[in-house]
Short mmCIF file of C-alpha atoms and ligand atoms in Angstrom, two decimals:
data_model
loop_
_atom_site.label_atom_id
_atom_site.label_comp_id
_atom_site.label_asym_id
_atom_site.label_seq_id
_atom_site.Cartn_x
_atom_site.Cartn_y
_atom_site.Cartn_z
CA UNK A 132 -0.05 -0.30 -0.12
CA UNK A 133 0.98 3.20 -0.84
CA UNK A 134 0.89 6.41 1.07
CA UNK A 135 -1.99 8.68 0.52
CA UNK A 136 -1.82 12.63 0.67
CA UNK A 137 -4.28 14.29 0.55
CA UNK A 138 -3.98 18.79 -0.42
CA UNK A 139 -6.86 20.77 0.19
CA UNK A 140 -6.15 24.47 -1.76
CA UNK A 141 -7.97 27.26 0.93
CA UNK A 142 -6.11 30.71 1.03
CA UNK A 143 -8.15 32.21 -1.90
CA UNK A 144 -9.94 35.34 -0.42
CA UNK A 145 -12.90 34.62 -2.67
CA UNK A 146 -13.47 38.17 -4.10
CA UNK A 147 -16.45 37.30 -6.11
CA UNK A 148 -18.10 36.11 -3.16
CA UNK A 149 -18.33 40.05 -2.05
CA UNK A 150 -18.85 38.51 0.71
CA UNK A 151 -16.36 40.45 4.43
CA UNK A 152 -15.93 35.80 4.83
CA UNK A 153 -13.41 34.13 3.29
CA UNK A 154 -15.56 31.98 0.66
CA UNK A 155 -14.05 28.08 2.03
CA UNK A 156 -15.79 29.23 5.49
CA UNK A 157 -18.65 29.86 3.74
CA UNK A 158 -21.55 27.37 4.80
CA UNK A 159 -23.69 24.81 2.77
CA UNK A 160 -26.19 22.96 4.56
CA UNK A 161 -24.60 24.47 7.70
CA UNK A 162 -21.16 23.66 7.40
CA UNK A 163 -18.48 25.25 5.84
CA UNK A 164 -17.44 24.24 2.46
CA UNK A 165 -14.04 23.75 3.29
CA UNK A 166 -14.83 21.52 5.98
CA UNK A 167 -16.93 19.70 3.37
CA UNK A 168 -14.12 18.87 1.83
CA UNK A 169 -11.96 17.18 4.82
CA UNK A 170 -14.63 15.80 6.32
CA UNK A 171 -15.00 13.85 2.38
CA UNK A 172 -10.97 13.25 2.25
CA UNK A 173 -11.69 11.38 5.93
CA UNK A 174 -13.35 8.79 4.91
CA UNK A 175 -11.68 8.35 1.47
CA UNK A 176 -8.95 7.36 5.01
CA UNK A 177 -5.48 9.31 4.02
CA UNK A 178 -2.68 9.50 5.91
CA UNK A 179 -2.42 12.59 6.25
CA UNK A 180 -4.81 15.00 5.30
CA UNK A 181 -2.44 19.56 4.73
CA UNK A 182 -4.45 22.15 3.69
CA UNK A 183 -3.39 25.71 3.22
CA UNK A 184 -4.78 28.27 4.82
CA UNK A 185 -4.08 32.33 3.62
CA UNK A 186 -7.02 34.65 3.95
CA UNK A 187 -8.49 33.87 7.67
CA UNK A 188 -5.48 32.01 7.80
CA UNK A 189 -6.66 31.08 11.97
CA UNK A 190 -10.65 31.13 10.71
CA UNK A 191 -10.20 28.29 8.96
CA UNK A 192 -7.63 26.46 10.94
CA UNK A 193 -10.36 27.19 13.91
CA UNK A 194 -12.91 25.46 11.13
CA UNK A 195 -10.54 22.13 10.81
CA UNK A 196 -8.93 21.82 13.63
CA UNK A 197 -7.56 18.31 14.25
CA UNK A 198 -8.75 17.07 11.49
CA UNK A 199 -6.08 18.94 9.35
CA UNK A 200 -2.45 19.58 9.38
CA UNK A 201 -1.91 23.44 8.59
CA UNK A 202 0.48 25.81 5.85
CA UNK A 203 0.03 28.49 5.39
CA UNK A 204 0.39 30.86 2.18
CA UNK A 205 0.92 34.14 2.60
CA UNK A 206 0.60 35.17 -0.59
CA UNK A 207 -1.81 33.89 -2.94
CA UNK A 208 0.56 33.77 -6.44
CA UNK A 209 -2.09 30.76 -7.36
CA UNK A 210 -2.80 27.36 -6.63
CA UNK A 211 0.56 26.08 -8.43
CA UNK A 212 2.50 27.41 -5.52
CA UNK A 213 -0.34 27.41 -3.31
CA UNK A 214 0.71 23.37 -3.50
CA UNK A 215 4.65 24.33 -3.14
CA UNK A 216 3.42 25.48 0.52
CA UNK A 217 2.99 21.78 1.39
CA UNK A 218 6.95 20.61 0.03
CA UNK A 219 8.70 21.45 3.52
CA UNK A 220 5.75 18.21 5.02
CA UNK A 221 5.23 15.92 1.60
CA UNK A 222 8.32 17.04 -1.12
CA UNK A 223 10.47 13.87 0.16
CA UNK A 224 7.62 11.40 0.29
CA UNK A 225 6.98 8.30 -1.30
CA UNK A 226 3.06 8.40 -2.50
CA UNK A 227 -0.02 9.67 -4.81
CA UNK A 228 -1.33 13.65 -3.97
CA UNK A 229 -4.70 14.13 -4.25
CA UNK A 230 -5.18 17.33 -4.44
CA UNK A 231 -9.03 19.04 -4.12
CA UNK A 232 -10.06 23.14 -3.79
CA UNK A 233 -11.89 23.61 -0.43
CA UNK A 234 -14.25 26.29 -2.99
CA UNK A 235 -15.75 21.98 -4.50
CA UNK A 236 -17.97 21.12 -1.31
CA UNK A 237 -19.95 18.63 -3.66
CA UNK A 238 -17.63 15.60 -4.18
CA UNK A 239 -17.95 13.33 -3.11
CA UNK A 240 -15.89 10.11 -1.08
CA UNK A 241 -16.38 8.08 -4.00
CA UNK A 242 -15.80 9.82 -6.36
CA UNK A 243 -12.59 11.02 -4.85
CA UNK A 244 -11.45 7.30 -4.56
CA UNK A 245 -12.61 6.86 -8.26
CA UNK A 246 -10.21 9.37 -9.05
CA UNK A 247 -7.42 7.18 -7.46
CA UNK A 248 -8.62 3.51 -8.35
CA UNK A 249 -8.02 5.67 -11.90
CA UNK A 250 -4.52 6.78 -11.58
CA UNK A 251 -3.00 3.81 -9.55
CA UNK A 252 -4.81 1.21 -13.07
CA UNK A 253 -3.62 3.19 -15.58
CA UNK A 254 -0.62 3.74 -13.00
CA UNK A 255 -0.04 8.44 -13.97
CA UNK A 256 1.71 10.25 -12.56
CA UNK A 257 -1.48 12.78 -13.26
CA UNK A 258 -5.02 12.24 -13.82
CA UNK A 259 -7.60 14.62 -13.55
CA UNK A 260 -10.62 15.32 -12.31
CA UNK A 261 -12.94 16.34 -15.19
CA UNK A 262 -16.55 16.87 -16.11
CA UNK A 263 -18.87 17.76 -18.75
CA UNK A 264 -20.31 21.67 -18.62
CA UNK A 265 -23.26 21.87 -19.58
CA UNK A 266 -21.92 25.84 -19.30
CA UNK A 267 -18.55 25.51 -19.22
CA UNK A 268 -17.80 29.13 -18.23
CA UNK A 269 -15.20 29.63 -15.75
CA UNK A 270 -13.57 26.63 -15.81
CA UNK A 271 -10.49 25.62 -16.05
CA UNK A 272 -10.81 24.23 -20.29
CA UNK A 273 -9.01 20.41 -20.83
CA UNK A 274 -7.66 20.32 -24.37
CA UNK A 275 -6.82 16.41 -25.30
CA UNK A 276 -4.71 15.88 -28.89
CA UNK A 277 -5.55 14.57 -31.97
CA UNK A 278 -5.44 10.95 -29.86
CA UNK A 279 -7.80 11.57 -27.09
CA UNK A 280 -4.74 12.23 -24.84
CA UNK A 281 -5.39 14.90 -22.21
CA UNK A 282 -2.61 17.27 -23.57
CA UNK A 283 -3.07 20.79 -21.69
CA UNK A 284 -5.32 22.55 -18.89
CA UNK A 285 -5.79 26.65 -20.07
CA UNK A 286 -8.16 28.52 -18.16
CA UNK A 287 -10.82 30.31 -19.10
CA UNK A 288 -9.48 34.10 -19.14
CA UNK A 289 -6.09 32.34 -21.43
CA UNK A 290 -8.92 30.54 -23.24
CA UNK A 291 -8.51 31.65 -27.42
CA UNK A 292 -12.52 32.33 -28.25
CA UNK A 293 -12.00 28.34 -29.96
CA UNK A 294 -10.97 26.59 -26.93
CA UNK A 295 -13.78 28.43 -25.06
CA UNK A 296 -16.16 25.94 -27.38
CA UNK A 297 -14.44 22.96 -24.89
CA UNK A 298 -17.37 21.56 -22.63
CA UNK A 299 -15.01 19.76 -20.99
CA UNK A 300 -14.09 21.49 -17.51
CA UNK A 301 -10.71 20.61 -14.80
CA UNK A 302 -13.03 19.73 -11.85
CA UNK A 303 -9.57 21.10 -9.70
CA UNK A 304 -9.28 18.16 -8.39
CA UNK A 305 -6.07 15.64 -9.42
CA UNK A 306 -3.92 13.51 -7.89
CA UNK A 307 -0.52 12.80 -8.31
CA UNK A 308 2.00 11.00 -8.04
CA UNK A 309 3.58 13.05 -4.91
CA UNK A 310 7.21 13.29 -6.35
CA UNK A 311 6.15 13.81 -9.84
CA UNK A 312 4.15 17.11 -8.47
CA UNK A 313 6.43 18.23 -6.36
CA UNK A 314 9.31 18.65 -9.14
CA UNK A 315 6.80 19.59 -11.34
CA UNK A 316 5.76 22.83 -9.52
CA UNK A 317 9.59 24.09 -10.24
CA UNK A 318 8.76 24.41 -13.40
CA UNK A 319 5.81 26.33 -13.13
CA UNK A 320 5.84 29.85 -14.66
CA UNK A 321 3.20 32.64 -14.73
CA UNK A 322 2.79 33.01 -17.85
CA UNK A 323 -0.46 33.84 -18.04
CA UNK A 324 -3.43 36.02 -18.63
CA UNK A 325 -4.21 36.62 -14.29
CA UNK A 326 -0.04 36.54 -13.41
CA UNK A 327 -0.33 33.08 -11.38
CA UNK A 328 1.31 30.13 -11.27
CA UNK A 329 -1.51 27.76 -12.50
CA UNK A 330 -1.37 24.52 -10.67
CA UNK A 331 -3.57 22.33 -13.47
CA UNK A 332 -0.19 23.77 -15.72
CA UNK A 333 1.85 20.20 -14.06
CA UNK A 334 -0.60 18.06 -16.80
CA UNK A 335 0.99 19.69 -19.81
CA UNK A 336 4.70 19.46 -17.79
CA UNK A 337 5.23 15.71 -17.25
CA UNK A 338 2.81 15.21 -20.03
CA UNK A 339 5.63 17.09 -22.36
CA UNK A 340 8.27 15.07 -20.26
CA UNK A 341 6.88 11.40 -20.97
CA UNK A 342 4.91 10.41 -18.50
CA UNK A 343 1.92 9.42 -18.72
CA UNK A 344 -0.93 11.76 -17.80
CA UNK A 345 -4.96 10.54 -17.47
CA UNK A 346 -8.23 12.26 -17.22
CA UNK A 347 -11.17 10.91 -15.18
CA UNK A 348 -13.84 11.94 -16.32
CA UNK A 349 -16.71 11.81 -14.71
CA UNK A 350 -20.83 12.07 -15.60
CA UNK A 351 -22.18 13.92 -12.64
CA UNK A 352 -21.19 17.89 -12.45
CA UNK A 353 -22.65 19.07 -10.29
CA UNK A 354 -20.63 17.05 -8.23
CA UNK A 355 -17.68 19.08 -9.66
CA UNK A 356 -19.73 22.84 -8.86
CA UNK A 357 -16.91 25.08 -8.07
CA UNK A 358 -18.05 27.76 -5.35
CA UNK A 359 -16.57 30.94 -6.36
CA UNK A 360 -19.88 33.48 -6.21
CA UNK A 361 -23.13 33.57 -4.05
CA UNK A 362 -24.67 32.00 -7.60
CA UNK A 363 -22.89 29.46 -7.07
CA UNK A 364 -23.07 28.93 -3.64
CA UNK A 365 -27.18 28.92 -3.74
CA UNK A 366 -26.79 25.88 -6.88
CA UNK A 367 -24.63 24.46 -4.02
CA UNK A 368 -26.68 24.36 -0.95
CA UNK A 369 -30.25 23.73 -3.09
CA UNK A 370 -27.51 20.02 -4.09
CA UNK A 371 -26.27 18.97 -1.20
CA UNK A 372 -30.35 20.17 0.07
CA UNK A 373 -31.17 17.61 -1.96
CA UNK A 374 -28.99 15.18 -1.77
CA UNK A 375 -29.05 14.96 2.19
CA UNK A 376 -32.56 14.58 1.83
CA UNK A 377 -32.96 11.78 -0.57
CA UNK A 378 -31.06 9.93 1.94
CA UNK A 379 -33.54 10.02 5.23
CA UNK A 380 -36.09 9.48 2.78
CA UNK A 381 -34.04 5.97 2.42
CA UNK A 382 -33.53 5.93 5.62
CA UNK A 383 -37.42 5.91 6.14
CA UNK A 384 -38.22 9.02 6.48
CA UNK A 385 -41.58 10.47 4.89
CA UNK A 386 -40.35 14.77 3.24
CA UNK A 387 -43.02 15.90 2.37
CA UNK A 388 -42.25 18.56 0.94
CA UNK A 389 -38.05 18.63 -0.40
CA UNK A 390 -37.56 21.03 -1.56
CA UNK A 391 -38.59 23.38 1.50
CA UNK A 392 -36.92 20.91 3.87
CA UNK A 393 -34.02 21.44 5.43
CA UNK A 394 -31.44 18.73 7.06
CA UNK A 395 -28.28 20.20 8.02
CA UNK A 396 -25.31 17.46 7.40
CA UNK A 397 -25.34 16.22 10.74
CA UNK A 398 -28.74 15.57 12.01
CA UNK A 399 -30.05 11.60 12.25
CA UNK A 400 -34.26 10.63 12.14
CA UNK A 401 -35.54 8.17 13.06
CA UNK A 402 -38.74 5.94 11.01
CA UNK A 403 -41.34 6.76 9.94
CA UNK A 404 -40.52 10.63 11.27
CA UNK A 405 -42.23 12.80 8.83
CA UNK A 406 -41.37 16.01 7.45
CA UNK A 407 -43.96 18.97 7.52
CA UNK A 408 -43.17 21.58 4.69
CA UNK A 409 -41.60 24.72 5.24
CA UNK A 410 -38.81 22.91 8.57
CA UNK A 411 -35.21 23.53 9.35
CA UNK A 412 -33.08 21.40 11.06
CA UNK A 413 -29.55 22.52 12.42
CA UNK A 414 -26.68 20.68 13.71
CA UNK A 415 -26.92 17.43 15.27
CA UNK A 416 -30.12 17.21 16.08
CA UNK A 417 -31.20 14.36 16.62
CA UNK A 418 -35.02 13.64 16.07
CA UNK A 419 -36.67 9.88 17.31
CA UNK A 420 -39.24 7.62 14.99
CA UNK A 421 -43.00 8.41 13.78
CA UNK A 422 -42.51 11.90 15.48
CA UNK A 423 -44.53 14.10 13.73
CA UNK A 424 -42.47 18.04 13.07
CA UNK A 425 -45.30 20.51 11.95
CA UNK A 426 -44.44 23.50 9.26
CA UNK A 427 -42.01 25.87 9.79
CA UNK A 428 -40.90 24.53 12.76
CA UNK A 429 -37.20 25.40 13.48
CA UNK A 430 -34.86 22.49 15.60
CA UNK A 431 -31.53 23.62 16.17
CA UNK A 432 -28.86 20.89 17.69
CA UNK A 433 -31.10 19.52 20.16
CA UNK A 434 -32.41 15.46 20.58
CA UNK A 435 -36.71 15.15 20.02
CA UNK A 436 -37.30 11.00 21.13
CA UNK A 437 -39.99 8.95 19.94
CA UNK A 438 -43.77 9.86 18.89
CA UNK A 439 -43.23 13.42 19.77
CA UNK A 440 -45.06 16.54 18.22
CA UNK A 441 -43.56 19.54 17.19
CA UNK A 442 -45.99 21.88 15.77
CA UNK A 443 -44.40 25.15 13.49
CA UNK A 444 -42.47 26.28 16.75
CA UNK A 445 -38.40 26.95 17.61
CA UNK A 446 -36.14 24.47 19.88
CA UNK A 447 -32.65 26.23 20.07
CA UNK A 448 -30.41 22.77 21.85
CA UNK A 449 -32.64 21.11 24.17
CA UNK A 450 -33.62 18.15 24.91
CA UNK A 451 -37.63 16.98 24.21
CA UNK A 452 -39.07 13.94 25.22
CA UNK A 453 -41.21 10.94 23.74
CA UNK A 454 -44.74 11.71 22.74
CA UNK A 455 -43.89 14.33 23.75
CA UNK A 456 -46.47 18.08 22.29
CA UNK A 457 -44.34 21.14 21.18
CA UNK A 458 -46.85 23.56 19.97
CA UNK A 459 -48.20 25.23 17.86
CA UNK A 460 -45.98 28.04 18.43
CA UNK A 461 -44.12 28.05 21.62
CA UNK A 462 -40.47 28.63 21.31
CA UNK A 463 -37.78 26.51 22.99
CA UNK A 464 -34.89 28.35 24.45
CA UNK A 465 -31.45 26.61 24.69
CA UNK A 466 -30.53 23.87 27.64
CA UNK A 467 -34.28 23.25 28.33
CA UNK A 468 -35.43 18.97 29.31
CA UNK A 469 -38.48 18.64 27.88
CA UNK A 470 -39.93 14.34 29.26
CA UNK A 471 -42.51 12.53 28.63
CA UNK A 472 -46.15 12.65 27.84
CA UNK A 473 -45.78 16.72 27.81
CA UNK A 474 -47.60 19.56 26.85
CA UNK A 475 -46.33 22.55 25.47
CA UNK A 476 -49.03 24.27 23.92
CA UNK A 477 -49.22 28.38 21.72
CA UNK A 478 -46.90 30.93 23.10
CA UNK A 479 -46.09 29.56 25.44
CA UNK A 480 -42.35 29.90 25.95
CA UNK A 481 -39.65 27.88 28.19
CA UNK A 482 -35.85 29.39 28.70
CA UNK A 483 -33.15 27.27 31.05
CA UNK A 484 -35.64 24.52 33.15
CA UNK A 485 -36.52 21.06 33.20
CA UNK A 486 -40.02 19.97 32.36
CA UNK A 487 -41.46 16.15 33.64
CA UNK A 488 -42.83 13.73 32.97
CA UNK A 489 -46.61 14.87 31.93
CA UNK A 490 -46.49 18.30 32.47
CA UNK A 491 -48.67 20.56 31.10
CA UNK A 492 -47.96 24.30 30.61
CA UNK A 493 -50.57 24.39 27.32
CA UNK A 494 -50.85 28.21 27.03
CA UNK A 495 -49.61 31.89 26.66
CA UNK A 496 -46.52 30.68 30.28
CA UNK A 497 -43.49 31.74 29.75
CA UNK A 498 -40.91 29.97 32.22
CA UNK A 499 -37.47 30.29 32.32
CA UNK A 500 -34.44 28.88 34.99
CA UNK A 501 -37.52 26.41 36.46
CA UNK A 502 -37.10 23.23 37.49
CA UNK A 503 -40.57 21.37 37.26
CA UNK A 504 -42.10 18.26 38.52
CA UNK A 505 -44.01 15.83 36.62
CA UNK A 506 -47.82 16.45 36.59
CA UNK A 507 -47.32 19.98 36.91
CA UNK A 508 -50.16 21.73 35.61
CA UNK A 509 -49.42 25.49 34.60
CA UNK A 510 -52.35 27.83 34.12
CA UNK A 511 -52.78 30.29 30.63
CA UNK A 512 -50.89 33.46 31.14
CA UNK A 513 -48.89 31.76 34.44
CA UNK A 514 -45.12 33.48 34.90
CA UNK A 515 -41.79 32.68 36.21
CA UNK A 516 -41.06 35.63 37.82
CA UNK A 517 -37.52 35.02 37.59
CA UNK A 518 -35.16 38.38 36.62
CA UNK A 519 -34.93 41.74 39.14
CA UNK A 520 -32.88 43.71 36.10
CA UNK A 521 -28.81 42.94 38.06
CA UNK A 522 -29.98 38.51 38.56
CA UNK A 523 -31.78 35.72 37.37
CA UNK A 524 -32.93 33.23 40.03
CA UNK A 525 -35.00 29.66 40.67
CA UNK A 526 -38.28 28.43 40.23
CA UNK A 527 -38.93 25.14 42.10
CA UNK A 528 -42.42 23.27 41.66
CA UNK A 529 -42.61 19.75 42.89
CA UNK A 530 -44.30 17.36 41.56
CA UNK A 531 -48.67 17.13 41.29
CA UNK A 532 -49.24 21.17 41.29
CA UNK A 533 -51.91 22.81 39.63
CA UNK A 534 -51.18 26.58 39.33
CA UNK A 535 -53.89 28.83 38.59
CA UNK A 536 -54.43 31.45 35.26
CA UNK A 537 -52.51 34.29 34.65
CA UNK A 538 -50.30 33.37 38.28
CA UNK A 539 -46.78 34.79 38.76
CA UNK A 540 -43.87 32.60 40.60
CA UNK A 541 -41.47 36.02 41.52
CA UNK A 542 -38.33 33.74 42.24
CA UNK A 543 -36.48 32.18 44.59
CA UNK A 544 -38.72 29.84 45.25
CA UNK A 545 -40.70 26.67 45.62
CA UNK A 546 -43.98 25.23 45.61
CA UNK A 547 -44.22 22.12 47.29
CA UNK A 548 -45.65 19.38 46.06
CA UNK A 549 -49.53 19.01 45.50
CA UNK A 550 -49.63 21.99 45.93
CA UNK A 551 -52.39 24.36 44.73
CA UNK A 552 -52.24 27.39 43.73
CA UNK A 553 -55.58 30.16 43.06
CA UNK A 554 -55.58 31.82 39.40
CA UNK A 555 -54.12 35.03 39.59
CA UNK A 556 -51.65 34.68 43.03
CA UNK A 557 -47.80 36.59 42.93
CA UNK A 558 -47.15 33.86 44.92
CA UNK A 559 -43.72 35.65 46.73
CA UNK A 560 -42.77 32.73 49.35
CA UNK A 561 -42.57 29.27 49.60
CA UNK A 562 -45.33 27.46 49.28
CA UNK A 563 -45.99 23.97 51.15
CA UNK A 564 -46.56 21.06 50.70
CA UNK A 565 -50.49 20.61 50.06
CA UNK A 566 -51.58 23.79 50.52
CA UNK A 567 -54.09 25.97 48.92
CA UNK A 568 -52.21 29.64 48.62
CA UNK A 569 -53.64 32.31 47.48
CA UNK A 570 -52.08 35.76 46.66
CA UNK A 571 -54.36 38.47 45.66
CA UNK A 572 -57.35 41.54 46.50
CA UNK A 573 -60.71 39.92 47.40
CA UNK A 574 -63.24 41.08 45.53
CA UNK A 575 -65.48 42.93 46.47
CA UNK A 576 -68.86 44.20 44.51
CA UNK A 577 -70.38 47.78 45.29
CA UNK A 578 -74.36 47.80 44.41
CA UNK A 579 -75.68 49.57 42.36
CA UNK A 580 -72.72 51.42 42.38
CA UNK A 581 -72.20 51.56 38.20
CA UNK A 582 -75.30 54.15 38.17
CA UNK A 583 -73.13 56.15 40.55
CA UNK A 584 -69.99 56.72 38.07
CA UNK A 585 -72.06 58.20 35.47
CA UNK A 586 -73.85 61.29 37.83
CA UNK A 587 -73.07 64.20 35.95
C1 UD1 B 237 -9.39 26.50 -10.55
C2 UD1 B 237 -8.79 26.14 -12.04
C3 UD1 B 237 -9.47 25.86 -12.81
C4 UD1 B 237 -10.68 24.68 -12.71
C5 UD1 B 237 -11.67 25.71 -11.37
C6 UD1 B 237 -13.00 24.28 -11.09
C7 UD1 B 237 -6.39 27.55 -11.28
C8 UD1 B 237 -4.84 28.13 -12.02
N1 UD1 B 237 -7.94 26.89 -12.24
O1 UD1 B 237 -9.89 27.93 -11.38
O2 UD1 B 237 -8.51 25.09 -14.16
O3 UD1 B 237 -11.71 24.63 -13.56
O4 UD1 B 237 -10.92 25.50 -10.41
O5 UD1 B 237 -13.06 25.06 -9.75
O6 UD1 B 237 -5.92 26.88 -10.85
N2 UD1 B 237 -6.13 29.02 -4.28
C9 UD1 B 237 -5.49 29.18 -3.36
N3 UD1 B 237 -4.35 29.85 -3.85
C10 UD1 B 237 -4.14 30.78 -4.83
C11 UD1 B 237 -5.20 30.49 -5.75
C12 UD1 B 237 -6.46 29.86 -5.20
O7 UD1 B 237 -5.22 28.68 -2.04
O8 UD1 B 237 -2.50 31.62 -5.02
C13 UD1 B 237 -7.25 27.89 -3.76
C14 UD1 B 237 -9.26 28.96 -3.70
O9 UD1 B 237 -9.04 29.31 -2.24
C15 UD1 B 237 -9.85 27.91 -3.78
C16 UD1 B 237 -8.67 27.09 -4.50
O10 UD1 B 237 -7.73 27.38 -4.82
O11 UD1 B 237 -9.83 27.75 -2.83
C17 UD1 B 237 -8.92 27.51 -5.67
O12 UD1 B 237 -9.12 28.60 -6.69
P1 UD1 B 237 -10.20 29.47 -7.06
O13 UD1 B 237 -9.47 30.75 -7.78
O14 UD1 B 237 -11.41 29.31 -7.27
O15 UD1 B 237 -9.79 28.55 -9.21
P2 UD1 B 237 -10.90 28.28 -10.63
O16 UD1 B 237 -10.53 30.12 -10.52
O17 UD1 B 237 -11.83 28.16 -9.85
CA1 CA B 238 -13.21 28.09 -7.82
#
């Protein structure tokens, strides 16, 4: 087995994105483009991954962390110059090097693997991954000689009108014999329209040296999309979304309208769960089986049990049990934990709180910084008064409590197990277990008084 290395080109600013954010960090389905590339490469089992960083170097390193080694390209003089920065690490090693651009997030591991295999079978010094594009504008064109062998790559800006008609394009992914690559790089010059050192020139150099140079044509142009501007970014998003949605549907998830359903690459969804239109699932969310995720729900980095319904609601960094119902129009803010058989109804906000099994908060409530036991019923309009303008305080509601409508529970406060709070109470002191607490002005009826109100 020879050593396999990978180099990712990620030093460019990405001028055509017209963005403050460096191009390779723009997310596609919630994950930075360059991270898709690294993750795909990792799943083909390479020995070392080296990422060439420049613009936004620190941020790129922070994003990829331990997944890669790094070399700095301080000045962006072109893709060949970028690879040369890896010479101190890789230059002397025997092996095969895969080169991938950080802006091609859709190339699948299977395609990289097939490229490797083709490269090995041809015994080539260089193999370039090419595709046939309906609209090749912007890509380097693959020029073949009369025998059909790859002779040269010509960039859009250097191409003659005749060459621009060629539809076979350089995807920016290559396999090289590692030593041959670094030797050939020394011969690349920058005599071209952009004054850059072009990596694709290595192909021509090796070919002229009489080495075997090959092309592997993939039939999936979609995979090879290079994201240079926001329009291509939206195309990449659409293609990646379709790919993710298809994976879930093939695994037994019903997606009513895949075109409006957004699922992150890391989400896991159980069988027979139904995603209704407009659902957005972000981060490493895990959703169980037989759930219904209703229209326009937004779920971020959360865990949802089985047979639970989330209806037109927002769930952020929270845990929701099984057979629980949330919404419509509920908001679970970070660090909320709901048990099983819980009901959170419309216009209820829960923040950093734990709610036990069979507990119900059915309408128009705010539950913040609270620990709520099992089988508690919190009536319409009740709130935890958790903030005095400076500090947050905790409310504890033990099991089997009934909180009447429109109560204020002024924290810090504990409501003992089995107690009952009369509607409209403002509770400021502990309520003992099994007590009935009433804290509101007594009603007074002034008989026949209305007519006096209107006396002139
Ligand atoms: C490149 C190829 C082109 C191919 C296309 C496929 C060259 C000269 N052209 O063009 O043949 O069809 O990709 O998508 O290689 N980068 C650096 N340092 C640099 C320059 C670029 O790290 O000095 C990185 C960029 O961050 C990017 C990648 O290399 O991730 C490709 O650069 P880009 O400017 O997008 O090249 P293209 O014009 O798309
Ligand atoms: Ca590009």
